[in-house]
């Protein structure tokens, strides 16, 4: 199938590209490189044994995207392009609404104009807010506290309206929990810009000596060891979830949402220990105050995804840590 992959040079998108190409699909990446590097295309090609097509540009540019749809008879879209920093979205909400919402709007207009009728969208578990019960299932009440989360929720709602008006459309919103790790070649992975916000990239940089010490945000949560608990999912399992969603759309229409996680939570301290074991390095850390907006514990109910998508995360915490470390080491050798 010919698939348009937006944000395909990014962290998750590059892994999705590899999975789709390994399954025999033709991948056409659209990315404006606002948070990624062009050489990722070459790394995807090295893993997949052939190159994806690459178009540099804005996903919200209707004429540009329509032209790609027409030229390549695109049948499905996997839409990952967007900004993703919670803190930045609080500071610059308009930037997030412009890029995430207007960008998506342009893409959906182009899809409608060219009758492209399958879409997989990357949403986030952030739309559930502070969990009222665990594990968090897809029916959990939604509560967003920042512009990033609101942009995801708006896009999900927009898609619900569009699919209600167009019975031929099939839409899957995938609500990611905490993607970490890298492809086991070490050729693609996460390149955080500046100081990482998320736990795993920070741990990796402390282990490599790039940063001195990790601050553990909160040791007094009502969790077994007092630190935050999250559903970390290997980025390759997550990427395979997109292929499963695409297969689901071959026989299903309408609007659907699924959690992508493992269904298991690990604490910050458990993550640090696992990483130390896999890397053979020490990760110095100090306990710090809670980070504003953080929740104590979050993990997914994945039954719905497992049943409907016939997909299940299979990789364990050790795989997440060892692959992230391999990617960091490859990066250090290159730089
Ligand atoms: P990323 O920043 O690595 O990748 C996003 C890619 O989209 C980048 O390559 C960027 O250059 C591109 N992009 C941004 N705006 C664009 C535009 N208007 N037109 C074309 N390209 C554009 O982020 P990621 O971690 O790979 O996340 C991918 C998607 O998954 C995002 O939508 C993010 O919100 C969502 N998500 C990520 C996480 C996570 O933990 N990484 C969790 C939940 C949801
Ligand atoms: C964060 C975002 C969430 C987004 C997700 C993936 C916030 C409040 N939430 O989720 O919306 O979908 O990233 O991009 O920003 N931690 C430390 N030290 C650190 C970094 C993190 O102790 O230096 C802790 C956090 O307090 C948390 C856990 O590690 O308990 C995971 O944090 P993180 O990786 O940032 O993910 P989330 O907070 O779940």
Tab-separated table of C-alpha atoms and ligand atoms in Angstrom:
chain	number	residue	atom	x	y	z
A	1	UNK	CA	0.000	0.000	0.000
A	2	UNK	CA	1.190	3.568	-0.628
A	3	UNK	CA	1.230	5.346	2.735
A	4	UNK	CA	1.846	8.973	3.589
A	5	UNK	CA	3.722	9.181	6.897
A	6	UNK	CA	3.780	12.653	8.432
A	7	UNK	CA	6.568	13.359	10.919
A	8	UNK	CA	8.434	10.332	9.574
A	9	UNK	CA	11.888	11.740	10.357
A	10	UNK	CA	11.018	12.081	14.047
A	11	UNK	CA	11.593	9.677	16.900
A	12	UNK	CA	8.445	7.575	16.580
A	13	UNK	CA	7.933	8.193	12.857
A	14	UNK	CA	11.324	6.760	11.877
A	15	UNK	CA	10.482	3.499	13.660
A	16	UNK	CA	7.013	3.421	12.083
A	17	UNK	CA	8.659	3.858	8.658
A	18	UNK	CA	10.916	0.861	9.252
A	19	UNK	CA	8.006	-1.333	10.382
A	20	UNK	CA	5.795	-0.336	7.431
A	21	UNK	CA	8.577	-0.886	4.904
A	22	UNK	CA	9.487	-4.254	6.407
A	23	UNK	CA	5.850	-5.246	5.906
A	24	UNK	CA	6.186	-4.408	2.201
A	25	UNK	CA	4.472	-1.003	2.117
A	26	UNK	CA	5.649	2.023	0.122
A	27	UNK	CA	6.317	4.914	2.486
A	28	UNK	CA	6.167	8.606	1.554
A	29	UNK	CA	7.435	10.800	4.372
A	30	UNK	CA	6.378	14.419	4.812
A	31	UNK	CA	8.397	16.261	7.435
A	32	UNK	CA	9.406	19.898	7.780
A	33	UNK	CA	12.469	18.910	9.842
A	34	UNK	CA	11.451	21.349	12.577
A	35	UNK	CA	12.441	18.733	15.154
A	36	UNK	CA	14.441	16.172	13.188
A	37	UNK	CA	17.298	15.644	10.785
A	38	UNK	CA	17.312	14.770	7.118
A	39	UNK	CA	19.964	12.057	7.583
A	40	UNK	CA	17.343	9.964	9.394
A	41	UNK	CA	16.003	9.066	5.923
A	42	UNK	CA	19.338	7.401	5.113
A	43	UNK	CA	19.297	5.511	8.406
A	44	UNK	CA	15.776	4.233	7.733
A	45	UNK	CA	16.967	3.103	4.293
A	46	UNK	CA	19.950	1.296	5.813
A	47	UNK	CA	17.674	-0.707	8.094
A	48	UNK	CA	14.875	-1.327	5.588
A	49	UNK	CA	17.152	-2.084	2.633
A	50	UNK	CA	15.437	0.564	0.479
A	51	UNK	CA	14.699	4.232	0.832
A	52	UNK	CA	11.375	5.831	1.710
A	53	UNK	CA	10.377	8.790	-0.467
A	54	UNK	CA	10.956	12.051	1.366
A	55	UNK	CA	9.180	15.390	0.946
A	56	UNK	CA	10.333	18.303	3.054
A	57	UNK	CA	7.387	20.557	3.888
A	58	UNK	CA	4.518	21.467	6.147
A	59	UNK	CA	1.746	18.955	6.587
A	60	UNK	CA	-0.753	21.829	6.795
A	61	UNK	CA	0.066	22.999	3.258
A	62	UNK	CA	-3.007	21.675	1.453
A	63	UNK	CA	-1.758	22.123	-2.125
A	64	UNK	CA	1.589	20.486	-1.330
A	65	UNK	CA	-0.023	17.468	0.349
A	66	UNK	CA	-2.745	17.091	-2.321
A	67	UNK	CA	-0.038	16.966	-4.950
A	68	UNK	CA	1.683	14.069	-3.138
A	69	UNK	CA	-1.641	12.242	-2.755
A	70	UNK	CA	-2.339	12.565	-6.472
A	71	UNK	CA	1.121	11.710	-7.714
A	72	UNK	CA	1.457	8.542	-5.661
A	73	UNK	CA	-2.130	7.293	-5.294
A	74	UNK	CA	-1.815	7.384	-1.520
A	75	UNK	CA	-4.314	5.073	0.183
A	76	UNK	CA	-3.621	5.723	3.857
A	77	UNK	CA	-2.121	8.386	6.112
A	78	UNK	CA	-0.265	7.905	9.362
A	79	UNK	CA	-0.192	11.322	11.004
A	80	UNK	CA	2.518	11.938	13.591
A	81	UNK	CA	3.740	15.420	12.657
A	82	UNK	CA	3.344	17.906	15.466
A	83	UNK	CA	5.002	19.578	18.417
A	84	UNK	CA	5.116	17.581	21.641
A	85	UNK	CA	6.598	19.500	24.550
A	86	UNK	CA	4.119	20.078	27.372
A	87	UNK	CA	6.166	22.859	29.011
A	88	UNK	CA	6.669	24.695	25.730
A	89	UNK	CA	2.956	24.453	24.968
A	90	UNK	CA	2.143	26.190	28.258
A	91	UNK	CA	4.500	29.019	27.327
A	92	UNK	CA	3.556	29.230	23.633
A	93	UNK	CA	0.001	27.884	23.261
A	94	UNK	CA	-0.592	29.596	19.916
A	95	UNK	CA	2.455	27.900	18.432
A	96	UNK	CA	0.923	24.557	19.434
A	97	UNK	CA	-2.560	25.365	18.178
A	98	UNK	CA	-1.135	26.668	14.910
A	99	UNK	CA	1.116	23.722	14.190
A	100	UNK	CA	-0.818	20.820	15.675
A	101	UNK	CA	-4.396	21.868	14.988
A	102	UNK	CA	-4.034	23.966	11.822
A	103	UNK	CA	-1.477	21.485	10.457
A	104	UNK	CA	-3.898	18.603	10.996
A	105	UNK	CA	-6.785	20.599	9.537
A	106	UNK	CA	-4.841	21.185	6.324
A	107	UNK	CA	-3.954	17.509	6.087
A	108	UNK	CA	-7.581	16.424	6.619
A	109	UNK	CA	-8.768	18.898	3.972
A	110	UNK	CA	-6.260	17.465	1.524
A	111	UNK	CA	-7.423	13.932	2.380
A	112	UNK	CA	-11.043	14.856	1.769
A	113	UNK	CA	-10.252	16.593	-1.511
A	114	UNK	CA	-8.355	13.539	-2.794
A	115	UNK	CA	-10.685	10.921	-1.247
A	116	UNK	CA	-8.041	9.337	0.964
A	117	UNK	CA	-10.064	7.339	3.451
A	118	UNK	CA	-7.758	5.704	5.994
A	119	UNK	CA	-6.052	7.580	8.821
A	120	UNK	CA	-4.037	6.612	11.879
A	121	UNK	CA	-3.431	9.526	14.263
A	122	UNK	CA	-0.920	9.749	17.109
A	123	UNK	CA	-2.754	10.872	20.208
A	124	UNK	CA	-1.531	10.691	23.776
A	125	UNK	CA	-2.456	9.306	27.186
A	126	UNK	CA	-2.043	12.879	28.383
A	127	UNK	CA	-5.705	13.430	27.405
A	128	UNK	CA	-6.809	11.328	30.410
A	129	UNK	CA	-5.212	13.736	32.914
A	130	UNK	CA	-4.800	12.464	36.471
A	131	UNK	CA	-6.107	8.866	36.380
A	132	UNK	CA	-9.332	8.381	38.351
A	133	UNK	CA	-8.837	4.605	38.196
A	134	UNK	CA	-6.215	2.153	36.982
A	135	UNK	CA	-5.530	0.713	34.541
A	136	UNK	CA	-6.717	3.572	32.339
A	137	UNK	CA	-9.103	2.358	29.649
A	138	UNK	CA	-10.322	4.228	26.581
A	139	UNK	CA	-13.575	5.211	28.312
A	140	UNK	CA	-11.700	7.018	31.091
A	141	UNK	CA	-12.887	10.655	31.444
A	142	UNK	CA	-10.775	13.136	29.546
A	143	UNK	CA	-9.119	16.056	31.262
A	144	UNK	CA	-6.411	18.199	29.751
A	145	UNK	CA	-4.387	20.819	31.552
A	146	UNK	CA	-2.143	22.232	28.842
A	147	UNK	CA	-2.233	23.358	25.206
A	148	UNK	CA	-0.378	20.266	23.984
A	149	UNK	CA	-2.972	17.935	25.501
A	150	UNK	CA	-5.801	20.155	24.300
A	151	UNK	CA	-4.437	20.064	20.750
A	152	UNK	CA	-4.554	16.237	20.815
A	153	UNK	CA	-8.083	16.225	22.191
A	154	UNK	CA	-9.289	18.769	19.619
A	155	UNK	CA	-7.826	16.724	16.786
A	156	UNK	CA	-9.471	13.547	18.093
A	157	UNK	CA	-12.811	15.401	18.298
A	158	UNK	CA	-12.343	16.935	14.867
A	159	UNK	CA	-11.779	13.448	13.461
A	160	UNK	CA	-14.899	12.165	15.192
A	161	UNK	CA	-16.970	14.864	13.437
A	162	UNK	CA	-15.328	14.283	10.076
A	163	UNK	CA	-15.806	10.521	10.196
A	164	UNK	CA	-19.457	10.930	11.239
A	165	UNK	CA	-19.984	12.986	8.083
A	166	UNK	CA	-18.072	10.636	5.790
A	167	UNK	CA	-19.037	6.978	6.193
A	168	UNK	CA	-16.262	5.826	3.866
A	169	UNK	CA	-13.602	7.123	6.282
A	170	UNK	CA	-11.773	4.887	8.758
A	171	UNK	CA	-9.895	6.605	11.623
A	172	UNK	CA	-7.819	5.135	14.429
A	173	UNK	CA	-6.531	7.411	17.210
A	174	UNK	CA	-3.676	5.732	19.049
A	175	UNK	CA	-3.187	6.996	22.593
A	176	UNK	CA	0.458	6.399	23.385
A	177	UNK	CA	1.607	5.912	26.952
A	178	UNK	CA	5.407	6.414	27.418
A	179	UNK	CA	7.424	5.402	24.341
A	180	UNK	CA	11.112	4.740	25.042
A	181	UNK	CA	14.018	2.787	23.537
A	182	UNK	CA	15.240	2.532	19.972
A	183	UNK	CA	15.568	0.163	17.012
A	184	UNK	CA	17.970	-2.624	17.906
A	185	UNK	CA	20.378	-1.603	15.132
A	186	UNK	CA	21.083	1.589	17.103
A	187	UNK	CA	20.684	3.519	13.838
A	188	UNK	CA	17.501	5.384	14.751
A	189	UNK	CA	16.266	6.640	18.097
A	190	UNK	CA	15.382	9.769	19.998
A	191	UNK	CA	17.451	12.939	19.491
A	192	UNK	CA	16.326	15.303	22.238
A	193	UNK	CA	17.104	18.956	21.559
A	194	UNK	CA	18.598	20.840	24.500
A	195	UNK	CA	17.825	19.618	27.980
A	196	UNK	CA	15.571	16.540	27.798
A	197	UNK	CA	12.177	16.829	29.503
A	198	UNK	CA	11.453	13.130	29.571
A	199	UNK	CA	12.952	10.563	31.891
A	200	UNK	CA	14.654	8.090	29.544
A	201	UNK	CA	16.612	10.615	27.422
A	202	UNK	CA	17.769	12.308	30.620
A	203	UNK	CA	18.885	9.000	32.151
A	204	UNK	CA	20.796	8.168	28.951
A	205	UNK	CA	22.597	11.513	29.000
A	206	UNK	CA	23.557	11.149	32.663
A	207	UNK	CA	24.865	7.619	32.037
A	208	UNK	CA	26.938	8.868	29.110
A	209	UNK	CA	28.445	11.674	31.200
A	210	UNK	CA	26.792	14.442	29.202
A	211	UNK	CA	24.850	15.516	32.308
A	212	UNK	CA	25.942	15.185	35.903
A	213	UNK	CA	22.942	14.038	37.833
A	214	UNK	CA	19.306	13.101	37.331
A	215	UNK	CA	16.678	14.849	39.436
A	216	UNK	CA	13.984	12.399	40.475
A	217	UNK	CA	10.848	14.496	40.599
A	218	UNK	CA	9.063	13.430	43.761
A	219	UNK	CA	9.826	10.637	46.211
A	220	UNK	CA	6.606	10.970	48.173
A	221	UNK	CA	3.975	9.716	45.732
A	222	UNK	CA	1.576	7.035	46.948
A	223	UNK	CA	3.429	4.382	44.936
A	224	UNK	CA	5.453	1.388	46.234
A	225	UNK	CA	8.799	3.270	46.269
A	226	UNK	CA	7.419	6.826	46.353
A	227	UNK	CA	8.480	7.726	42.785
A	228	UNK	CA	6.228	8.159	39.742
A	229	UNK	CA	4.998	5.056	37.916
A	230	UNK	CA	4.552	4.964	34.139
A	231	UNK	CA	3.668	2.519	31.386
A	232	UNK	CA	6.903	2.556	29.381
A	233	UNK	CA	6.472	0.977	25.965
A	234	UNK	CA	9.263	0.035	23.544
A	235	UNK	CA	9.097	2.303	20.504
A	236	UNK	CA	9.240	-0.749	18.188
A	237	UNK	CA	6.172	-2.260	19.884
A	238	UNK	CA	4.492	1.116	19.478
A	239	UNK	CA	5.503	1.266	15.815
A	240	UNK	CA	4.087	-2.215	15.237
A	241	UNK	CA	0.836	-0.943	16.760
A	242	UNK	CA	0.551	1.431	13.781
A	243	UNK	CA	0.843	-1.419	11.309
A	244	UNK	CA	-1.822	-3.297	13.283
A	245	UNK	CA	-4.066	-0.206	13.185
A	246	UNK	CA	-3.615	0.038	9.435
A	247	UNK	CA	-4.562	-3.622	9.019
A	248	UNK	CA	-7.610	-3.010	11.229
A	249	UNK	CA	-8.692	-0.253	8.829
A	250	UNK	CA	-8.724	-2.677	5.916
A	251	UNK	CA	-11.966	-4.096	7.337
A	252	UNK	CA	-13.256	-1.334	9.634
A	253	UNK	CA	-14.595	2.167	9.067
A	254	UNK	CA	-15.680	4.897	11.479
A	255	UNK	CA	-13.791	6.441	14.401
A	256	UNK	CA	-11.855	4.327	16.904
A	257	UNK	CA	-9.406	5.003	19.748
A	258	UNK	CA	-6.973	2.560	21.338
A	259	UNK	CA	-4.398	2.762	24.100
A	260	UNK	CA	-0.898	1.659	23.185
A	261	UNK	CA	1.003	0.585	26.273
A	262	UNK	CA	2.157	-2.602	27.949
A	263	UNK	CA	-0.455	-2.593	30.699
A	264	UNK	CA	2.306	-2.545	33.338
A	265	UNK	CA	3.792	0.307	35.294
A	266	UNK	CA	7.410	0.772	36.369
A	267	UNK	CA	8.656	3.410	38.782
A	268	UNK	CA	11.346	5.972	38.086
A	269	UNK	CA	13.709	4.126	40.445
A	270	UNK	CA	12.994	0.791	38.729
A	271	UNK	CA	13.786	2.415	35.399
A	272	UNK	CA	17.078	3.813	36.725
A	273	UNK	CA	18.106	0.420	38.112
A	274	UNK	CA	17.240	-1.410	34.912
A	275	UNK	CA	19.184	1.124	32.902
A	276	UNK	CA	22.244	0.817	35.141
A	277	UNK	CA	22.166	-2.954	34.731
A	278	UNK	CA	21.865	-2.827	30.935
A	279	UNK	CA	24.446	-0.079	30.396
A	280	UNK	CA	26.929	-1.105	33.079
A	281	UNK	CA	27.032	2.579	34.073
A	282	UNK	CA	26.004	4.315	37.249
A	283	UNK	CA	23.247	6.890	37.005
A	284	UNK	CA	23.762	9.410	39.812
A	285	UNK	CA	20.463	10.855	40.969
A	286	UNK	CA	19.075	13.069	43.678
A	287	UNK	CA	15.562	13.325	44.991
A	288	UNK	CA	13.859	16.580	44.008
A	289	UNK	CA	10.472	18.240	44.395
A	290	UNK	CA	7.529	16.946	42.389
A	291	UNK	CA	7.244	18.386	38.868
A	292	UNK	CA	4.129	20.491	38.422
A	293	UNK	CA	1.452	18.715	36.414
A	294	UNK	CA	2.864	15.206	37.001
A	295	UNK	CA	0.605	12.367	38.041
A	296	UNK	CA	1.620	9.686	40.546
A	297	UNK	CA	0.815	6.630	38.516
A	298	UNK	CA	-0.434	5.858	35.035
A	299	UNK	CA	-0.667	2.654	33.072
A	300	UNK	CA	-2.900	1.456	30.301
A	301	UNK	CA	-5.692	-1.012	29.956
A	302	UNK	CA	-4.583	-2.595	26.683
A	303	UNK	CA	-7.299	-5.212	26.291
A	304	UNK	CA	-9.150	-3.266	23.665
A	305	UNK	CA	-6.044	-2.788	21.478
A	306	UNK	CA	-5.057	-6.428	21.917
A	307	UNK	CA	-8.490	-7.680	20.939
A	308	UNK	CA	-9.322	-5.326	18.072
A	309	UNK	CA	-5.867	-4.791	16.589
A	310	UNK	CA	-4.540	-8.289	17.330
A	311	UNK	CA	-1.446	-6.576	18.666
A	312	UNK	CA	0.461	-6.865	21.914
A	313	UNK	CA	3.630	-5.241	23.253
A	314	UNK	CA	6.232	-7.971	23.678
A	315	UNK	CA	9.477	-6.188	24.539
A	316	UNK	CA	10.506	-5.759	28.171
A	317	UNK	CA	12.130	-2.955	30.179
A	318	UNK	CA	15.610	-4.428	29.618
A	319	UNK	CA	15.115	-4.197	25.810
A	320	UNK	CA	14.014	-0.573	26.159
A	321	UNK	CA	17.122	0.330	28.179
A	322	UNK	CA	19.669	-1.621	26.117
A	323	UNK	CA	18.436	-0.253	22.785
A	324	UNK	CA	18.359	3.347	24.075
A	325	UNK	CA	21.932	2.881	25.293
A	326	UNK	CA	23.089	1.383	21.996
A	327	UNK	CA	21.606	4.344	20.119
A	328	UNK	CA	23.356	6.813	22.435
A	329	UNK	CA	26.690	5.029	21.920
A	330	UNK	CA	26.334	5.075	18.133
A	331	UNK	CA	25.519	8.770	18.362
A	332	UNK	CA	28.586	9.496	20.508
A	333	UNK	CA	30.835	7.640	18.050
A	334	UNK	CA	29.448	9.683	15.145
A	335	UNK	CA	29.588	13.126	16.826
B	1	LIG	P1	9.282	14.156	17.104
B	1	LIG	O1	9.350	15.612	17.395
B	1	LIG	O2	10.519	13.361	17.210
B	1	LIG	O3	8.623	13.901	15.675
B	1	LIG	C1	7.663	14.757	15.116
B	1	LIG	C2	8.105	15.061	13.708
B	1	LIG	O4	7.132	15.912	13.090
B	1	LIG	C3	9.438	15.799	13.642
B	1	LIG	O5	10.275	15.140	12.702
B	1	LIG	C4	9.079	17.205	13.139
B	1	LIG	O6	10.105	17.761	12.353
B	1	LIG	C5	7.814	16.937	12.361
B	1	LIG	N1	6.873	18.060	12.269
B	1	LIG	C6	6.406	18.853	13.264
B	1	LIG	N2	5.514	19.731	12.780
B	1	LIG	C7	5.411	19.489	11.436
B	1	LIG	C8	4.642	20.063	10.379
B	1	LIG	N3	3.782	21.064	10.600
B	1	LIG	N4	4.782	19.556	9.137
B	1	LIG	C9	5.639	18.531	8.898
B	1	LIG	N5	6.397	17.967	9.848
B	1	LIG	C10	6.277	18.438	11.109
B	1	LIG	O7	8.166	13.556	18.100
B	1	LIG	P2	7.798	12.034	18.386
B	1	LIG	O8	8.195	11.716	19.765
B	1	LIG	O9	8.242	11.163	17.266
B	1	LIG	O10	6.205	12.146	18.370
B	1	LIG	C11	5.440	11.907	17.220
B	1	LIG	C12	3.984	12.164	17.536
B	1	LIG	O11	3.584	11.350	18.619
B	1	LIG	C13	3.691	13.608	17.951
B	1	LIG	O12	2.479	14.012	17.377
B	1	LIG	C14	3.567	13.524	19.464
B	1	LIG	O13	2.717	14.509	19.972
B	1	LIG	C15	2.968	12.131	19.635
B	1	LIG	N6	3.278	11.564	20.949
B	1	LIG	C16	4.570	11.398	21.334
B	1	LIG	C17	4.858	10.870	22.610
B	1	LIG	C18	6.283	10.677	23.050
B	1	LIG	O14	6.506	10.373	24.207
B	1	LIG	N7	7.273	10.815	22.200
B	1	LIG	C19	3.799	10.519	23.454
B	1	LIG	C20	2.484	10.689	23.025
B	1	LIG	C21	2.223	11.205	21.759
B	2	LIG	C1	5.339	13.596	29.754
B	2	LIG	C2	4.257	14.610	29.529
B	2	LIG	C3	3.151	13.948	28.724
B	2	LIG	C4	3.716	13.431	27.388
B	2	LIG	C5	4.859	12.479	27.696
B	2	LIG	C6	5.541	12.003	26.456
B	2	LIG	C7	4.352	16.159	31.413
B	2	LIG	C8	3.690	16.601	32.681
B	2	LIG	N1	3.786	15.091	30.819
B	2	LIG	O1	4.763	12.475	30.403
B	2	LIG	O2	2.121	14.861	28.473
B	2	LIG	O3	2.704	12.757	26.664
B	2	LIG	O4	5.824	13.146	28.514
B	2	LIG	O5	6.167	13.035	25.784
B	2	LIG	O6	5.321	16.747	30.974
B	2	LIG	N2	11.050	12.250	35.728
B	2	LIG	C9	12.052	12.482	36.662
B	2	LIG	N3	13.141	13.191	36.244
B	2	LIG	C10	13.270	13.698	34.983
B	2	LIG	C11	12.226	13.456	34.045
B	2	LIG	C12	11.126	12.735	34.456
B	2	LIG	O7	11.974	12.048	37.799
B	2	LIG	O8	14.279	14.365	34.690
B	2	LIG	C13	9.886	11.450	36.158
B	2	LIG	C14	8.565	12.188	36.055
B	2	LIG	O9	8.321	12.914	37.228
B	2	LIG	C15	7.592	11.015	35.840
B	2	LIG	C16	8.413	9.979	35.067
B	2	LIG	O10	9.780	10.334	35.282
B	2	LIG	O11	7.226	10.471	37.089
B	2	LIG	C17	8.151	10.005	33.565
B	2	LIG	O12	8.325	11.336	33.093
B	2	LIG	P1	8.309	11.699	31.521
B	2	LIG	O13	9.253	10.811	30.815
B	2	LIG	O14	8.515	13.176	31.412
B	2	LIG	O15	6.860	11.291	31.053
B	2	LIG	P2	5.423	11.762	31.608
B	2	LIG	O16	5.540	12.717	32.726
B	2	LIG	O17	4.626	10.537	31.842
